[in-house]
Short mmCIF file of C-alpha atoms and ligand atoms in Angstrom, two decimals:
data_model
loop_
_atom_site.label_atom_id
_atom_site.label_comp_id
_atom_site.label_asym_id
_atom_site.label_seq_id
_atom_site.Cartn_x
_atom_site.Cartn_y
_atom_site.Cartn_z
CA UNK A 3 0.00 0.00 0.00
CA UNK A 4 2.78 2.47 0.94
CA UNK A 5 4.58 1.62 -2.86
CA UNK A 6 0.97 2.70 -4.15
CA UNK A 7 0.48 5.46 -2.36
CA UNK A 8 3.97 6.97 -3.00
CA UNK A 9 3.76 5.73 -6.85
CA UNK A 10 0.19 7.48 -6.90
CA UNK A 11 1.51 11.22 -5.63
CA UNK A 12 5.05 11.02 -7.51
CA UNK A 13 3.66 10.35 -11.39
CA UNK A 14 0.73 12.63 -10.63
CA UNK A 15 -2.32 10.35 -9.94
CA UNK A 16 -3.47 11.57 -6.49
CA UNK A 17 -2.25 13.64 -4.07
CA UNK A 18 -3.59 14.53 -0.31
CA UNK A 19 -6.22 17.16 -0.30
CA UNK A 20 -5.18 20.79 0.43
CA UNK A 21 -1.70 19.59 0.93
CA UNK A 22 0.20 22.71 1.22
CA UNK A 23 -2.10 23.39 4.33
CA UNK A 24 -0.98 19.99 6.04
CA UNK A 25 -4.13 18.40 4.00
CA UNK A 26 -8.21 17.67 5.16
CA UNK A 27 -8.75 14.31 6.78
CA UNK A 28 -10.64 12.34 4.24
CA UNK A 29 -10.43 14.54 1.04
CA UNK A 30 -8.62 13.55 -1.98
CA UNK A 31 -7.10 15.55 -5.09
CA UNK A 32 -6.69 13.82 -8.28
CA UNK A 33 -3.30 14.92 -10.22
CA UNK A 34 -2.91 15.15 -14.12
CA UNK A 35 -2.69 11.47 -14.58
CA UNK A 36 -5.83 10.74 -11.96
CA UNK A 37 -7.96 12.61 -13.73
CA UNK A 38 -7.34 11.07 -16.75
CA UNK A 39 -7.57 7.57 -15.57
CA UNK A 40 -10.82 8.29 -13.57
CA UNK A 41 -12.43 9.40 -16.43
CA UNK A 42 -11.70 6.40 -18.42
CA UNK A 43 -13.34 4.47 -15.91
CA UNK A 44 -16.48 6.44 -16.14
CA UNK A 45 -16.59 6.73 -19.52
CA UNK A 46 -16.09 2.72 -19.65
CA UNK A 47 -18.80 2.62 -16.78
CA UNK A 48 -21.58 5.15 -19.64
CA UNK A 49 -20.43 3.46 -22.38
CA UNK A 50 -21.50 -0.24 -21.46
CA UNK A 51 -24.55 0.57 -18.53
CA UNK A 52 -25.99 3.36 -20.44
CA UNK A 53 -24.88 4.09 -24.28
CA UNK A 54 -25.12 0.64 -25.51
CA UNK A 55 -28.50 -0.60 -23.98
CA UNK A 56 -31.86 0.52 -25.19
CA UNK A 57 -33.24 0.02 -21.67
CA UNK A 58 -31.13 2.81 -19.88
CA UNK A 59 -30.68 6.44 -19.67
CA UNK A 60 -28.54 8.93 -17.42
CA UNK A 61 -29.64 12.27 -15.51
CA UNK A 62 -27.20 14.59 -13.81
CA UNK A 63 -29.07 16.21 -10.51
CA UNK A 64 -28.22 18.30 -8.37
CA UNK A 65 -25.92 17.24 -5.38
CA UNK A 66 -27.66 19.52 -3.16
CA UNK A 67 -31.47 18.34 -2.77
CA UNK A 68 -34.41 19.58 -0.92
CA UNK A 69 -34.05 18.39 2.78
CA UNK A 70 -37.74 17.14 2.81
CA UNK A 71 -36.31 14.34 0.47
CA UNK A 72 -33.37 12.90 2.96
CA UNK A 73 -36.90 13.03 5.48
CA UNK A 74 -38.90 10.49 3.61
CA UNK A 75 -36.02 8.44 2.20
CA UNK A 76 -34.63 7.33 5.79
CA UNK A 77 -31.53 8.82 5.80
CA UNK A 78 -32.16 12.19 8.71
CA UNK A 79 -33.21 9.35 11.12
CA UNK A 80 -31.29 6.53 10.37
CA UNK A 81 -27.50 7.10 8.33
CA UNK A 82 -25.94 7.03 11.27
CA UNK A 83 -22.95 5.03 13.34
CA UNK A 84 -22.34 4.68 15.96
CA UNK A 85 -19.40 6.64 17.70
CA UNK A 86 -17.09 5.33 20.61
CA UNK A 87 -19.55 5.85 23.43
CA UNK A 88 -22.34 3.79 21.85
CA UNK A 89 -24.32 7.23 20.89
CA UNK A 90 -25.42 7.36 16.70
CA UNK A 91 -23.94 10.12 14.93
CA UNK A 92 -25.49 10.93 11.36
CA UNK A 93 -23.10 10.90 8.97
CA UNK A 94 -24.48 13.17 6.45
CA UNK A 95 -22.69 16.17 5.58
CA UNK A 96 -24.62 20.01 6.31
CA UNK A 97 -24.69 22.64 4.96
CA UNK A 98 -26.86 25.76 4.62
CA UNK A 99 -28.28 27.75 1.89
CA UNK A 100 -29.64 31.33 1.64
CA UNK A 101 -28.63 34.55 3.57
CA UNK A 102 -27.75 33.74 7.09
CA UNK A 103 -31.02 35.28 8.37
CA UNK A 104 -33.22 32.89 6.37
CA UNK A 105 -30.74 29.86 5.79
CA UNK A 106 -32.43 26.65 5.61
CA UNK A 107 -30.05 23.74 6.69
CA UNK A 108 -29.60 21.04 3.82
CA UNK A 109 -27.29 18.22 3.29
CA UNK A 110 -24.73 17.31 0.31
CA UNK A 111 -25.89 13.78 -0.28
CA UNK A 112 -24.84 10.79 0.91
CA UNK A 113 -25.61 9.07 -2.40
CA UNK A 114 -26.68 9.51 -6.00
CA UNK A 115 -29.20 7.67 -6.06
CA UNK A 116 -31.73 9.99 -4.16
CA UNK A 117 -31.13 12.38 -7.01
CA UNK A 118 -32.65 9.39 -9.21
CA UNK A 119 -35.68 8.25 -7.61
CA UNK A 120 -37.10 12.29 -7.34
CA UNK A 121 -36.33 12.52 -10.95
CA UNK A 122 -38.67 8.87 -11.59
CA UNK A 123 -41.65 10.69 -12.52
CA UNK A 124 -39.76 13.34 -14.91
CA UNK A 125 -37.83 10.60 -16.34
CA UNK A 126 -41.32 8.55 -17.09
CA UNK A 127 -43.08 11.77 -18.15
CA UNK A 128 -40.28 13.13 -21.12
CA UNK A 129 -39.48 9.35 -22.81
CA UNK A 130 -42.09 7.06 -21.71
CA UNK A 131 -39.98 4.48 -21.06
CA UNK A 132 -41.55 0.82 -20.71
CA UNK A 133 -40.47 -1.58 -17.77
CA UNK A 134 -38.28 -2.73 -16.95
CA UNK A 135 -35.83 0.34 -17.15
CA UNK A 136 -33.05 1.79 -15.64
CA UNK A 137 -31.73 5.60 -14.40
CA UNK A 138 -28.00 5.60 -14.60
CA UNK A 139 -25.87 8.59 -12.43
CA UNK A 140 -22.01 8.91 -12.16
CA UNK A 141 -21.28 11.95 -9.34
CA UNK A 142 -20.02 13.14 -5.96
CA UNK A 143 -21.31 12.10 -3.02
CA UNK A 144 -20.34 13.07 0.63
CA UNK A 145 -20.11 11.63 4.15
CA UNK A 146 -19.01 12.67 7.52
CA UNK A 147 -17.28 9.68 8.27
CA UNK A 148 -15.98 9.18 11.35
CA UNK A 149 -12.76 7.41 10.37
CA UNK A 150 -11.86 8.52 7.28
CA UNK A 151 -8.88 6.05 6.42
CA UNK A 152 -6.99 3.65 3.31
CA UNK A 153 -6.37 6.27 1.65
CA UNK A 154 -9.25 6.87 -0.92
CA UNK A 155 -10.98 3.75 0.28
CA UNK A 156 -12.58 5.46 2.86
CA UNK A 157 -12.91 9.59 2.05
CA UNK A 158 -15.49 12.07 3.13
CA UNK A 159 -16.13 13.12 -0.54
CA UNK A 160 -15.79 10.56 -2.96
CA UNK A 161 -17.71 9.66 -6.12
CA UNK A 162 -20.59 7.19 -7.07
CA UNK A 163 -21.36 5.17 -10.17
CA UNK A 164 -25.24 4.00 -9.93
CA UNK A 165 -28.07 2.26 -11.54
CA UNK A 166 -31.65 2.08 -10.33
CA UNK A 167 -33.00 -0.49 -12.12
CA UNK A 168 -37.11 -0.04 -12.55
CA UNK A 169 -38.84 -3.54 -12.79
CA UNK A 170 -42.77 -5.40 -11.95
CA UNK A 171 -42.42 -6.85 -9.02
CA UNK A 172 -42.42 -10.06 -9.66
CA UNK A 173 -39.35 -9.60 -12.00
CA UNK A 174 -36.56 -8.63 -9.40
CA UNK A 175 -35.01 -11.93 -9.04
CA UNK A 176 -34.22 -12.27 -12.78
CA UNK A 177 -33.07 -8.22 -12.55
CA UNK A 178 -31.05 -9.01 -9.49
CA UNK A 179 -29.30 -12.06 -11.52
CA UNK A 180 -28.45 -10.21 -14.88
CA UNK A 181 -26.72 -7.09 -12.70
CA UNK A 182 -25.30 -9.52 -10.82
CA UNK A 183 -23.34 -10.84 -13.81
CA UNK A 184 -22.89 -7.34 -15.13
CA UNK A 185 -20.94 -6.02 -12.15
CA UNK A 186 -18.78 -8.72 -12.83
CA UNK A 187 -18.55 -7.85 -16.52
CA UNK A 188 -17.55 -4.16 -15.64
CA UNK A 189 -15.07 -4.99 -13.47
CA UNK A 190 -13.09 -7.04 -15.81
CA UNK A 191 -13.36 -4.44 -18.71
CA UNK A 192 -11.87 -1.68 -16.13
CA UNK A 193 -8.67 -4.52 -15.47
CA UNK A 194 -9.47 -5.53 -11.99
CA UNK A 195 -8.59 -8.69 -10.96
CA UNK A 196 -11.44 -10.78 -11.34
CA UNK A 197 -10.19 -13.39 -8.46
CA UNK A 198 -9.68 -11.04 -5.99
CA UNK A 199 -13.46 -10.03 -6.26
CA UNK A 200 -15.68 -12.03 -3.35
CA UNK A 201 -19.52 -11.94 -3.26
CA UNK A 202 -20.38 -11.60 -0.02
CA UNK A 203 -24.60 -12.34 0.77
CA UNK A 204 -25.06 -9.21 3.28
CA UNK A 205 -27.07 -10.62 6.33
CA UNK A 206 -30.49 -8.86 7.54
CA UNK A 207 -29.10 -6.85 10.11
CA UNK A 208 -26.41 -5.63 8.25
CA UNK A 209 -28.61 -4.13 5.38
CA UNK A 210 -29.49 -0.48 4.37
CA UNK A 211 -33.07 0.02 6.02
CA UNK A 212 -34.32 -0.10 2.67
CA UNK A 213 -33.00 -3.36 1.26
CA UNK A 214 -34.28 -6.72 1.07
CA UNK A 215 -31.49 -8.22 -0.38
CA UNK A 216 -27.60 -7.04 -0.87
CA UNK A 217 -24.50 -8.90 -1.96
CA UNK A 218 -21.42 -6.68 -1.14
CA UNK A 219 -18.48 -7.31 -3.88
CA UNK A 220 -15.43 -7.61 -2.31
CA UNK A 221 -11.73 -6.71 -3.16
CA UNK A 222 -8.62 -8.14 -1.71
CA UNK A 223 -7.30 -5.09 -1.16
CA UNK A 224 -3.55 -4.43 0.07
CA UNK A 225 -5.04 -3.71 3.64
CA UNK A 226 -8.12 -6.61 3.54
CA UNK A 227 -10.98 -7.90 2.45
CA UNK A 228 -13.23 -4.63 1.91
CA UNK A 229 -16.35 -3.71 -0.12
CA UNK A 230 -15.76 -2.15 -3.87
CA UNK A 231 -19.72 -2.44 -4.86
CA UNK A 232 -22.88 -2.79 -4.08
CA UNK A 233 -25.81 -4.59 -5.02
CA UNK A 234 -29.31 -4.17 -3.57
CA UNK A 235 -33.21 -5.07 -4.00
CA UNK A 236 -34.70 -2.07 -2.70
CA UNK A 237 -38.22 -2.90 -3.06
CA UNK A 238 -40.61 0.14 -3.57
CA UNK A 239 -39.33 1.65 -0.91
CA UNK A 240 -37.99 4.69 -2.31
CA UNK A 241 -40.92 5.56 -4.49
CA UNK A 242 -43.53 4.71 -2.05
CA UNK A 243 -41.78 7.04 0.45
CA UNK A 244 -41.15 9.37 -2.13
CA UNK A 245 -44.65 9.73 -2.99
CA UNK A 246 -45.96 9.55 0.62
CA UNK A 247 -43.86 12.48 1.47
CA UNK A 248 -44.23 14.74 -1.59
CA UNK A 249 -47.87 13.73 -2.22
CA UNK A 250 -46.74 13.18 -5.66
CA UNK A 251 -48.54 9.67 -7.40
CA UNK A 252 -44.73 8.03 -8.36
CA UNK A 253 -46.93 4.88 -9.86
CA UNK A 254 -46.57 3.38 -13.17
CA UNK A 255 -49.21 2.65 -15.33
CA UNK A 256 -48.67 -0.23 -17.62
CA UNK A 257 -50.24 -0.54 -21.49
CA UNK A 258 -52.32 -3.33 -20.18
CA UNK A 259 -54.22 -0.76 -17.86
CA UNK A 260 -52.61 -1.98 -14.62
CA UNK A 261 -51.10 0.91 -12.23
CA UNK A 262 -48.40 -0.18 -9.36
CA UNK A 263 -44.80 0.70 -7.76
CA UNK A 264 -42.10 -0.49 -9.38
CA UNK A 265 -39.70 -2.06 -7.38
CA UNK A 266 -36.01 -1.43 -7.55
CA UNK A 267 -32.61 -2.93 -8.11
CA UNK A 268 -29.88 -0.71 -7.62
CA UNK A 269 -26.24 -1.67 -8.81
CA UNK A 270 -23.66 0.59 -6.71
CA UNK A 271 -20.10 1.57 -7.75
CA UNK A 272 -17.85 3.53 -6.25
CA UNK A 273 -15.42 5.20 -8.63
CA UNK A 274 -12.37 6.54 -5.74
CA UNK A 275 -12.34 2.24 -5.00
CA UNK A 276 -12.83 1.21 -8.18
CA UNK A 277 -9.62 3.10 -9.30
CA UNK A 278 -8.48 1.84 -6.20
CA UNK A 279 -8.99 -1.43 -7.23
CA UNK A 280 -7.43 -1.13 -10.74
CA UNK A 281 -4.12 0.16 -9.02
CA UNK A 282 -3.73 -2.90 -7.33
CA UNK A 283 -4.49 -4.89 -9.90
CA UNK A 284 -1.81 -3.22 -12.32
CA UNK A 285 0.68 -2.58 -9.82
CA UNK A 286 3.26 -5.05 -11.39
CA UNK A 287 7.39 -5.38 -10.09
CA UNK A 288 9.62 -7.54 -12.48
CA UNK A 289 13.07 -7.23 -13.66
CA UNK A 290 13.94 -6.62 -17.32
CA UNK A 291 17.16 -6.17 -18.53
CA UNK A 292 18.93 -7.10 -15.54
CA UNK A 293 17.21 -3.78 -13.02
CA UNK A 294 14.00 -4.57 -11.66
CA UNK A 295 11.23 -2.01 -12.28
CA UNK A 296 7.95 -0.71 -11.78
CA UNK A 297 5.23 -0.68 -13.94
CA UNK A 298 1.01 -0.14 -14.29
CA UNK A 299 -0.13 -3.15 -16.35
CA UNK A 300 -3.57 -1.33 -17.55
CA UNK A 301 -5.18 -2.08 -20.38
CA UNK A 302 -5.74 0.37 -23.36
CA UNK A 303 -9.06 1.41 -22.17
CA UNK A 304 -8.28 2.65 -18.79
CA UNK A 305 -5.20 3.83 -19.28
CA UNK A 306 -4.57 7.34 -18.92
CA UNK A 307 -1.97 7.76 -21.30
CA UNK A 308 -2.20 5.67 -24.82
CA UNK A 309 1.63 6.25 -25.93
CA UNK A 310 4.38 8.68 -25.79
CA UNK A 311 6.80 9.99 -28.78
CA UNK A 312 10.09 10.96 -28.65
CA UNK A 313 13.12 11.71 -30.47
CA UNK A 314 16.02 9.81 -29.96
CA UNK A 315 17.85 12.57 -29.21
CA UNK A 316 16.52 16.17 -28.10
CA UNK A 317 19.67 18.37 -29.60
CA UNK A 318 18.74 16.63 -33.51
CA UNK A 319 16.59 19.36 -34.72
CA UNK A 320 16.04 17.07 -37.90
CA UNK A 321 14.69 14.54 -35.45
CA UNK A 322 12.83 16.69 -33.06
CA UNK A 323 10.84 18.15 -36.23
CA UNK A 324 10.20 14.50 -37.27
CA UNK A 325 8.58 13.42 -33.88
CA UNK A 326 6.85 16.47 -33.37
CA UNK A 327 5.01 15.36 -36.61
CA UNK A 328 4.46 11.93 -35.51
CA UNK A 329 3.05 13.13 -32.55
CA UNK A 330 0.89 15.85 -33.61
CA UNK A 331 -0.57 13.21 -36.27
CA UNK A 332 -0.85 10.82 -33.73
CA UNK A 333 -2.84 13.02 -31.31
CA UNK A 334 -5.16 14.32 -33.81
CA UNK A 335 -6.82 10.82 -33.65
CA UNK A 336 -5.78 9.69 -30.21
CA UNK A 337 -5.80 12.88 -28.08
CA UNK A 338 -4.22 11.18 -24.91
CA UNK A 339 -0.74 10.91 -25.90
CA UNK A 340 2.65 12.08 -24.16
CA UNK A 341 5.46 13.74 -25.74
CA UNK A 342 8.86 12.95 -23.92
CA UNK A 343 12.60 14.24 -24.42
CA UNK A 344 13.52 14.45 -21.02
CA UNK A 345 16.68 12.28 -20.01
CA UNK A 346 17.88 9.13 -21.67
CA UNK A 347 15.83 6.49 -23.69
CA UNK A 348 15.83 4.03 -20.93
CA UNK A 349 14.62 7.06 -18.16
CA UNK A 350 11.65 7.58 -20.59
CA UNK A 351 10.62 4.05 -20.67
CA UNK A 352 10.82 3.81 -16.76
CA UNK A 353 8.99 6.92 -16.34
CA UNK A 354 6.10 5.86 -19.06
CA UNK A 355 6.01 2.38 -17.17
CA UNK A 356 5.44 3.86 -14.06
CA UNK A 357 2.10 5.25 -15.28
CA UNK A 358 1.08 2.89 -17.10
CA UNK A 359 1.82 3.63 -21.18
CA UNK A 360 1.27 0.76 -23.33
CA UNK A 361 3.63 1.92 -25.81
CA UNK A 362 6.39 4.05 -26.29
CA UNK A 363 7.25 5.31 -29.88
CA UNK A 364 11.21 6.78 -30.74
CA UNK A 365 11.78 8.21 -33.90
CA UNK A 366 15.50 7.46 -34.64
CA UNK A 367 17.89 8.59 -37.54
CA UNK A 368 16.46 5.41 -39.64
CA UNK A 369 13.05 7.16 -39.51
CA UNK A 370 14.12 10.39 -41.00
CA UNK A 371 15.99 7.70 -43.94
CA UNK A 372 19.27 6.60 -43.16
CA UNK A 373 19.04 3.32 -44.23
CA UNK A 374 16.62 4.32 -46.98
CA UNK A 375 14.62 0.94 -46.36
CA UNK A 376 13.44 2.18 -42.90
CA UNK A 377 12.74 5.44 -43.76
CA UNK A 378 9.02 6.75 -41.95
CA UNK A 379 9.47 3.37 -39.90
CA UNK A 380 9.81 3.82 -36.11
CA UNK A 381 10.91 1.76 -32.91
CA UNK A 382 7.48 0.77 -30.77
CA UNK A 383 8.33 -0.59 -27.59
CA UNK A 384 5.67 -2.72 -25.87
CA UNK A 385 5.42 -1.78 -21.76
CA UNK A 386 4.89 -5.70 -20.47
CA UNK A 387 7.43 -6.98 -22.50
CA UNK A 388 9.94 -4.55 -23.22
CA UNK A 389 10.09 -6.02 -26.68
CA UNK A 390 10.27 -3.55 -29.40
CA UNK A 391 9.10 -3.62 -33.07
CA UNK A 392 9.72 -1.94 -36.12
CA UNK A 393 6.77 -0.13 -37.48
CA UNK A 394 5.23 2.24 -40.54
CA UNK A 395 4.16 5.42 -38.39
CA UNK A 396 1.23 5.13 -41.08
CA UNK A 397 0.23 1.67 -39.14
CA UNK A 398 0.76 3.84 -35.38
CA UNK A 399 -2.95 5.40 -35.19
CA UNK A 400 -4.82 1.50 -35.11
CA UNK A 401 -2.19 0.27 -33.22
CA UNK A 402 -2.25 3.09 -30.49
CA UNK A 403 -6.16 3.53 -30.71
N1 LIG B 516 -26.97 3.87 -3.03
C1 LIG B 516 -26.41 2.78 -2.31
C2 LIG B 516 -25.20 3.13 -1.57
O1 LIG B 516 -24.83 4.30 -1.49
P1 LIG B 516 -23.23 2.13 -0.18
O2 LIG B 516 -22.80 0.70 -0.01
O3 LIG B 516 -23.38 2.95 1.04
O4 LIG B 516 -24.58 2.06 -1.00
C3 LIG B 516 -22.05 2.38 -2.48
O5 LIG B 516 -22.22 2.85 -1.16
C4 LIG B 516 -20.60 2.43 -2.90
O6 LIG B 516 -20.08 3.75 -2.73
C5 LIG B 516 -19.68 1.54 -2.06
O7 LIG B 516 -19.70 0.19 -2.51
C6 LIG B 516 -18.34 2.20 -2.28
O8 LIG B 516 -17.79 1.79 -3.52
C7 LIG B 516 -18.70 3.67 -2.38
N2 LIG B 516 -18.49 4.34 -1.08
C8 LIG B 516 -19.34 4.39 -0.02
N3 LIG B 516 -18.81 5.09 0.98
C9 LIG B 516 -17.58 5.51 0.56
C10 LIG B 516 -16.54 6.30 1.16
N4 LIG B 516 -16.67 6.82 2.37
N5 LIG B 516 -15.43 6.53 0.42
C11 LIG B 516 -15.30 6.03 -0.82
N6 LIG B 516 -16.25 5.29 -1.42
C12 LIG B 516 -17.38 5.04 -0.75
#
């Protein structure tokens, strides 16, 4: 965990929050290469849950919500835990909003998903979507925990990934079954290690107040056994309350004539342990060439940087202008790629290993033609391997993409 940590604030993936003011217990700041990499896990997450199914579609709410709504979902009287003397502390986080004189205390929430279920109704209303159907939301979501800790396993303000899946009642089991296989689909497409994740059956008195049934997906984590997902049967509780408290109908009226509740399965990810996750997954030390080395074994997808370009040489203006060109070809098509001059060829490799490039690219003086049979041909060195290939920079854009 310490090699991860250290690795993570060095190359630039996350640092500690407010650092120069000796940091914020629990809040994390992702660097250049963070931010890249947790967007490619999100954008993975979109692209399979909600861009390539015809029974899903994604909402952005507000993170701030009307207090009434934290009321008749459960959480004012019941997210708490319990502190060292036994007494319940609610973890959600406060704040107000207005002029002081008038300010009406509300809470950042503790989840996406309450953004989702007051949006049913608008959802149903604008596309008419038939059952079953899902609402899909990737965005912060805060808690006062009371031990912040494991780095971004644990954080006050961290980010969620989630699904509330809309079926008849009679349908959750099969619902419940199909996300249960897709959690495990997602994970593997992000990279992480598909036997380090345990299903663990949650037992009744460990469950959310408003699930009937939750299997927690374990991770093997470098400090334990923890919980990376979530997923949950939540009945009709959220609606019914919903509706109880608003005096808004949240029903559903089916073409047959028939008018109910739908009930609810809700698939949970959280994106700080997710990329978590995918660290230790990729974290990989080998030895090649005789030095042993460091290096992020992510796959294309995820990974925040596709390939770097350099010159062999940074004082050959002939072959500085010829990788600049490369590289400004290359990123037309591929925007996430690295240029690199800095230090010897071998210091670039390390440095692109440590973050996790797939491939580095070196335009040498047989590129620019001198051995006329190589000419626009450059080295491509493969990160795993360390092998390196000869290659027409007209072949670079499919390979890199
Ligand atoms: N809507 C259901 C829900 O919020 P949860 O198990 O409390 O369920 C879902 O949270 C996921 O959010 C967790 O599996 C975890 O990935 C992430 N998560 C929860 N609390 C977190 C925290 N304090 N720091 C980082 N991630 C957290």
């Amino acid at each position: 965990m310490d090699k991860l940590v250290s690795l993570a604030k060095r190359r630039g993936f996350i640092y500690p929050g407010s650092e120069i003011y000796g940091g914020f217990s629990g809040f994390w700041d992702y660097g250049p290469l963070g931010v890249e990499l947790k967007n490619n896990i999100k954008q993975l997450w979109w692209r399979m849950f909600v861009q390539e199914r015809d029974d899903m579609c994604g909402l952005d709410a507000a993170i701030v919500m009307n207090p009434e709504a934290w009321k008749a979902s459960g959480h004012v009287s019941g997210f708490a835990d319990p502190l060292e003397n036994g007494k319940m502390f609610n973890t959600m986080l406060m704040t107000s909003v207005g002029a002081a004189a008038e300010a009406t205390n509300a809470y950042l929430r503790p989840e996406t998903a309450g953004g989702i279920f007051v949006n049913f109704k608008n959802v149903v209303d604008s596309l008419h979507p038939k059952l079953p159907f899902g609402i899909a939301q990737i965005g912060k979501a805060f808690r006062n925990e009371i031990a912040p800790r494991d780095f971004i396993f644990r954080a006050r303000e961290f980010e969620q990934m989630e699904i509330e899946y809309f079926v008849r009642p009679q349908e959750w089991e099969t619902a419940f079954e199909e996300w249960r296989k897709n959690v495990h689909a997602f994970n593997e497409a992000v990279g992480i290690a598909s036997g380090s994740v345990h299903e663990v059956e949650v037992a009744d008195s460990d469950r959310a107040h408003y699930s009937k049934r939750t299997i927690d997906f374990e991770f093997d984590f470098p400090f334990g056994r923890k919980e990376l997902s979530g997923l949950a049967y939540r009945t009709d509780f959220d609606l019914s309350a919903h509706a109880k408290a608003s005096g808004v109908d949240l029903s559903y009226l089916e073409d047959t004539g028939e008018r109910f509740v739908p009930h609810v399965i809700e698939p949970s990810f959280g994106v700080d342990r997710a990329l978590l996750a995918l660290l230790a997954s990729a974290y990989t030390e080998d030895e090649l060439g005789g030095e042993t080395r460091t290096y992020l074994k992510f796959n294309k997808a995820v990974a925040p940087i596709k390939a770097a370009v350099f010159p062999l040489l940074k004082n050959k203006p002939e072959l500085v202008a010829k990788a600049r060109e490369v590289y400004a070809m290359l990123k037309k098509f591929v925007p996430q790629i690295m240029w690199d001059d800095n230090g010897n060829i071998g210091k670039r490799y390390r440095r692109q290993d440590e973050i996790g490039t797939p491939y580095c690219i070196t335009i040498d003086f047989d590129t620019l033609g001198e051995k006329p049979e190589l000419k626009d041909t450059v080295t491509i060195r493969h990160r795993d391997t360390g092998e390196q290939e000869r290659v027409s920079i007209d072949s670079l854009v499919t390979r890199v993409a």
